[in-house]
CSV table of C-alpha atoms in Angstrom, one decimal:
chain,number,residue,atom,x,y,z
M,550,GLY,CA,41.6,-33.4,19.4
M,551,ALA,CA,44.6,-32.1,17.5
M,552,GLY,CA,46.4,-35.5,17.2
M,553,VAL,CA,45.8,-39.3,17.5
M,554,SER,CA,45.3,-40.2,21.1
M,555,GLN,CA,45.9,-43.7,22.5
M,556,SER,CA,45.3,-45.1,26.0
M,557,PRO,CA,46.6,-46.5,28.1
M,558,ARG,CA,50.2,-45.3,27.4
M,559,TYR,CA,51.4,-48.6,29.3
M,560,LYS,CA,49.7,-51.6,30.1
M,561,VAL,CA,51.1,-54.5,32.1
M,562,ALA,CA,49.1,-57.8,32.1
M,563,LYS,CA,49.5,-61.3,33.3
M,564,ARG,CA,49.7,-64.1,30.8
M,565,GLY,CA,46.2,-65.3,29.9
M,566,GLN,CA,44.5,-61.9,30.7
M,567,ASP,CA,42.4,-60.0,28.2
M,568,VAL,CA,43.3,-56.4,27.3
M,569,ALA,CA,41.8,-53.6,25.5
M,570,LEU,CA,43.7,-50.7,23.9
M,571,ARG,CA,41.9,-47.6,22.7
M,572,CYS,CA,42.6,-45.2,19.7
M,573,ASP,CA,41.0,-41.8,19.4
M,574,PRO,CA,41.8,-40.6,15.7
M,575,ILE,CA,42.0,-37.1,14.4
M,576,SER,CA,38.4,-35.9,14.1
M,577,GLY,CA,37.0,-36.6,10.6
M,578,HIS,CA,39.7,-38.9,9.5
M,579,VAL,CA,38.2,-41.7,7.5
M,580,SER,CA,41.1,-44.2,7.6
M,581,LEU,CA,42.3,-45.9,10.7
M,582,PHE,CA,45.3,-48.3,11.1
M,583,TRP,CA,46.6,-50.5,13.8
M,584,TYR,CA,50.2,-51.6,13.8
M,585,GLN,CA,52.5,-53.7,16.2
M,586,GLN,CA,55.9,-52.6,16.8
M,587,ALA,CA,58.3,-55.0,18.4
M,588,LEU,CA,61.3,-53.5,20.2
M,589,GLY,CA,63.9,-52.2,17.7
M,590,GLN,CA,61.9,-53.1,14.7
M,591,GLY,CA,59.6,-51.2,12.3
M,592,PRO,CA,55.8,-51.2,12.7
M,593,GLU,CA,53.9,-54.1,11.2
M,594,PHE,CA,50.4,-53.8,10.0
M,595,LEU,CA,47.6,-55.4,11.8
M,596,THR,CA,44.2,-54.1,10.6
M,597,TYR,CA,42.6,-51.3,8.6
M,598,PHE,CA,39.1,-49.4,9.0
M,599,GLN,CA,37.6,-47.2,6.4
M,600,ASN,CA,35.1,-45.4,8.7
M,601,GLU,CA,33.4,-48.2,10.6
M,602,ALA,CA,34.1,-51.0,8.1
M,603,GLN,CA,37.0,-53.1,8.6
M,604,LEU,CA,38.5,-53.6,5.2
M,605,ASP,CA,41.6,-55.5,5.9
M,606,LYS,CA,42.5,-57.7,9.0
M,607,SER,CA,45.2,-59.8,7.2
M,608,GLY,CA,47.9,-58.7,9.6
M,609,LEU,CA,46.2,-60.0,12.8
M,610,PRO,CA,48.5,-62.7,14.1
M,611,SER,CA,45.7,-65.0,15.5
M,612,ASP,CA,42.0,-65.1,16.3
M,613,ARG,CA,42.9,-63.7,19.8
M,614,PHE,CA,43.1,-60.3,18.2
M,615,PHE,CA,40.1,-58.4,17.5
M,616,ALA,CA,39.6,-54.8,16.5
M,617,GLU,CA,36.4,-52.7,16.1
M,618,ARG,CA,35.4,-49.2,15.2
M,619,PRO,CA,31.7,-49.3,15.7
M,620,GLU,CA,30.8,-45.6,15.0
M,621,GLY,CA,33.6,-44.8,12.6
M,622,SER,CA,35.6,-42.7,15.1
M,623,VAL,CA,37.1,-44.4,18.3
M,624,SER,CA,38.7,-47.7,17.7
M,625,THR,CA,39.4,-50.5,20.1
M,626,LEU,CA,42.1,-53.4,19.7
M,627,LYS,CA,41.4,-56.3,22.0
M,628,ILE,CA,43.7,-59.2,22.7
M,629,GLN,CA,42.2,-62.1,24.4
M,630,ARG,CA,44.2,-64.8,26.4
M,631,THR,CA,47.5,-62.8,26.3
M,632,GLN,CA,50.7,-64.3,25.5
M,633,GLN,CA,54.2,-63.3,26.2
M,634,GLU,CA,54.8,-62.8,22.4
M,635,ASP,CA,52.1,-60.3,22.6
M,636,SER,CA,54.4,-57.8,24.1
M,637,ALA,CA,54.9,-54.9,22.0
M,638,VAL,CA,54.0,-51.3,21.3
M,639,TYR,CA,50.8,-51.0,19.5
M,640,LEU,CA,50.5,-48.0,17.2
M,641,CYS,CA,47.3,-46.6,15.8
M,642,ALA,CA,47.4,-44.1,12.7
M,643,SER,CA,44.7,-42.3,11.0
M,644,SER,CA,44.5,-40.5,7.8
M,645,ARG,CA,42.3,-37.8,6.3
M,646,THR,CA,40.8,-39.8,3.2
M,647,ARG,CA,40.9,-43.4,1.9
M,648,ASN,CA,43.6,-42.3,-0.6
M,649,SER,CA,46.8,-44.2,-0.1
M,650,ASN,CA,48.8,-41.0,-0.9
M,651,GLN,CA,47.8,-39.4,2.4
M,652,PRO,CA,50.2,-39.3,5.2
M,653,GLN,CA,49.3,-41.4,8.3
M,654,HIS,CA,49.2,-39.5,11.6
M,655,PHE,CA,50.3,-41.7,14.5
M,656,GLY,CA,49.6,-41.8,18.2
M,657,ASP,CA,52.2,-42.2,20.8
M,658,GLY,CA,51.4,-46.1,21.0
M,659,THR,CA,50.5,-48.2,24.0
M,660,ARG,CA,53.5,-50.3,25.4
M,661,LEU,CA,52.0,-53.7,26.3
M,662,SER,CA,54.1,-56.0,28.6
M,663,ILE,CA,52.8,-59.5,29.3
M,664,LEU,CA,54.3,-61.1,32.3
V,180,ALA,CA,54.2,-58.8,-1.4
V,181,GLN,CA,56.2,-55.5,-1.0
V,182,THR,CA,59.3,-55.5,1.2
V,183,VAL,CA,61.3,-52.6,2.5
V,184,THR,CA,65.0,-52.8,3.4
V,185,GLN,CA,67.1,-50.5,5.3
V,186,SER,CA,70.7,-51.8,5.6
V,187,GLN,CA,72.2,-49.4,8.0
V,188,PRO,CA,70.9,-50.3,11.5
V,189,GLU,CA,72.7,-47.5,13.1
V,190,MET,CA,74.5,-44.3,12.0
V,191,SER,CA,76.0,-41.3,13.4
V,192,VAL,CA,76.9,-37.9,12.2
V,193,GLN,CA,78.4,-34.6,13.6
V,194,GLU,CA,76.2,-31.5,14.1
V,195,ALA,CA,75.8,-29.4,11.0
V,196,GLU,CA,77.1,-32.2,8.7
V,197,THR,CA,75.2,-34.0,6.0
V,198,VAL,CA,74.0,-37.6,6.3
V,199,THR,CA,72.3,-40.0,3.9
V,200,LEU,CA,70.1,-42.9,5.0
V,201,SER,CA,69.4,-45.8,2.5
V,202,CYS,CA,66.3,-47.7,1.7
V,203,THR,CA,65.5,-50.2,-1.1
V,204,TYR,CA,62.2,-51.9,-1.7
V,205,ASP,CA,60.9,-54.6,-3.8
V,206,THR,CA,57.6,-54.3,-5.7
V,207,SER,CA,56.0,-55.1,-9.1
V,208,GLU,CA,53.8,-52.1,-8.9
V,209,SER,CA,54.5,-49.2,-11.2
V,210,ASN,CA,52.6,-46.5,-9.1
V,211,TYR,CA,53.1,-46.2,-5.5
V,212,TYR,CA,54.2,-43.8,-2.7
V,213,LEU,CA,57.2,-43.7,-0.4
V,214,PHE,CA,57.6,-42.0,2.8
V,215,TRP,CA,60.3,-41.3,5.5
V,216,TYR,CA,59.1,-41.3,9.0
V,217,LYS,CA,61.0,-40.3,12.1
V,218,GLN,CA,60.5,-41.7,15.6
V,219,PRO,CA,62.2,-39.9,18.2
V,220,PRO,CA,62.6,-41.4,21.6
V,221,SER,CA,59.2,-40.0,22.7
V,222,ARG,CA,57.9,-42.7,20.2
V,223,GLN,CA,55.4,-40.5,18.0
V,224,MET,CA,56.1,-41.2,14.4
V,225,ILE,CA,56.5,-38.0,12.3
V,226,LEU,CA,56.3,-37.7,8.6
V,227,VAL,CA,59.5,-36.4,7.3
V,228,ILE,CA,59.0,-36.4,3.6
V,229,ARG,CA,56.8,-38.2,0.9
V,230,GLN,CA,57.5,-39.1,-2.8
V,231,GLU,CA,55.1,-40.2,-5.4
V,232,ALA,CA,56.6,-42.9,-7.7
V,233,TYR,CA,55.1,-41.3,-10.9
V,234,LYS,CA,57.0,-37.9,-10.2
V,235,GLN,CA,60.5,-37.9,-11.5
V,236,GLN,CA,61.4,-34.8,-9.5
V,237,ASN,CA,62.9,-35.7,-6.1
V,238,ALA,CA,61.0,-34.4,-3.1
V,239,THR,CA,62.6,-31.9,-0.8
V,240,GLU,CA,61.4,-30.6,2.6
V,241,ASN,CA,63.7,-27.8,4.0
V,242,ARG,CA,66.8,-29.6,5.2
V,243,PHE,CA,65.5,-33.1,4.1
V,244,SER,CA,65.7,-34.4,0.5
V,245,VAL,CA,65.3,-37.7,-1.2
V,246,ASN,CA,67.3,-39.4,-3.9
V,247,PHE,CA,64.6,-41.5,-5.7
V,248,GLN,CA,65.8,-43.9,-8.3
V,249,LYS,CA,62.7,-45.8,-9.5
V,250,ALA,CA,64.7,-48.3,-11.7
V,251,ALA,CA,66.9,-49.2,-8.9
V,252,LYS,CA,64.1,-49.2,-6.3
V,253,SER,CA,66.1,-47.0,-4.2
V,254,PHE,CA,64.8,-44.2,-2.0
V,255,SER,CA,67.5,-42.5,0.2
V,256,LEU,CA,67.0,-39.7,2.5
V,257,LYS,CA,69.5,-37.0,2.8
V,258,ILE,CA,69.6,-34.7,6.0
V,259,SER,CA,71.7,-31.5,5.5
V,260,ASP,CA,73.0,-29.3,8.3
V,261,SER,CA,72.1,-32.0,10.9
V,262,GLN,CA,70.7,-30.8,14.3
V,263,LEU,CA,70.6,-32.4,17.6
V,264,GLY,CA,66.9,-32.8,17.4
V,265,ASP,CA,67.3,-35.1,14.4
V,266,THR,CA,68.4,-37.8,16.6
V,267,ALA,CA,65.8,-40.6,16.1
V,268,MET,CA,64.9,-43.8,14.6
V,269,TYR,CA,64.1,-43.2,10.8
V,270,PHE,CA,61.8,-45.6,9.0
V,271,CYS,CA,61.2,-45.9,5.2
V,272,ALA,CA,57.7,-46.9,4.2
V,273,PHE,CA,56.0,-48.0,1.1
V,274,SER,CA,52.2,-47.7,0.2
V,275,ARG,CA,50.7,-49.0,-2.9
V,276,TYR,CA,48.7,-46.7,-5.2
V,277,ASP,CA,45.0,-47.2,-4.3
V,278,ASN,CA,42.0,-45.4,-3.6
V,279,TYR,CA,40.6,-47.7,-1.0
V,280,GLY,CA,43.3,-47.3,1.6
V,281,GLN,CA,46.5,-49.1,1.9
V,282,ASN,CA,48.6,-49.9,5.0
V,283,PHE,CA,52.2,-48.9,5.0
V,284,VAL,CA,54.9,-51.5,4.7
V,285,PHE,CA,57.9,-50.3,6.9
V,286,GLY,CA,61.5,-51.1,6.7
V,287,PRO,CA,63.3,-52.1,10.1
V,288,GLY,CA,64.6,-48.6,10.7
V,289,THR,CA,67.9,-46.6,11.0
V,290,ARG,CA,68.9,-45.3,14.3
V,291,LEU,CA,70.6,-41.9,13.8
V,292,SER,CA,72.5,-40.2,16.4
V,293,VAL,CA,73.7,-36.5,15.8
V,294,LEU,CA,76.7,-35.8,17.9
V,295,PRO,CA,77.5,-32.4,19.3
């Protein structure tokens, strides 16, 4: 597609439920990033993929968070046993190469609300 | 670890005027990249401008320009001839120089309102 696509756009879940958020990056983009953005704050890094390899997951807040990109394209961020503090917008970004001077192209995000 | 600070949570400017958004960062790296991103209410982050730390010349992109002061670790964004469509959150972001991919470190953002 022309841009980074994320689904669903909005997700409401009850505390304790598992959720899965999808990211479809720009075709051919090597690098894929997940960020968490709390209301009124800047995005905070969660994890990074280069093709199918997860090279950095230092930003994942707990072992309830899990991300994968099995074929080096679409990525899924899964949150198990959701908590209220998980409520945020989850942004996915991709960039064309692995070089850090490349701009990251962002999706619209998924707004997750935990009740 | 790198940190990015934006000391102006909110700013406003009259249409057609000029406004400057400030950003400072802390790093021990000598080579890195700096970015300004815009996030309108629709939420998608859009790249505004990019600066490579090893370049002394300030980046410009149409009405947008930066004042990059490497020694002071300052990276301000100037918007000239402000337009209503410039209303958005503006985030300053830092990326280390690396060929193996690096996440961005974002500042907390500045909410800019352009007034008619």
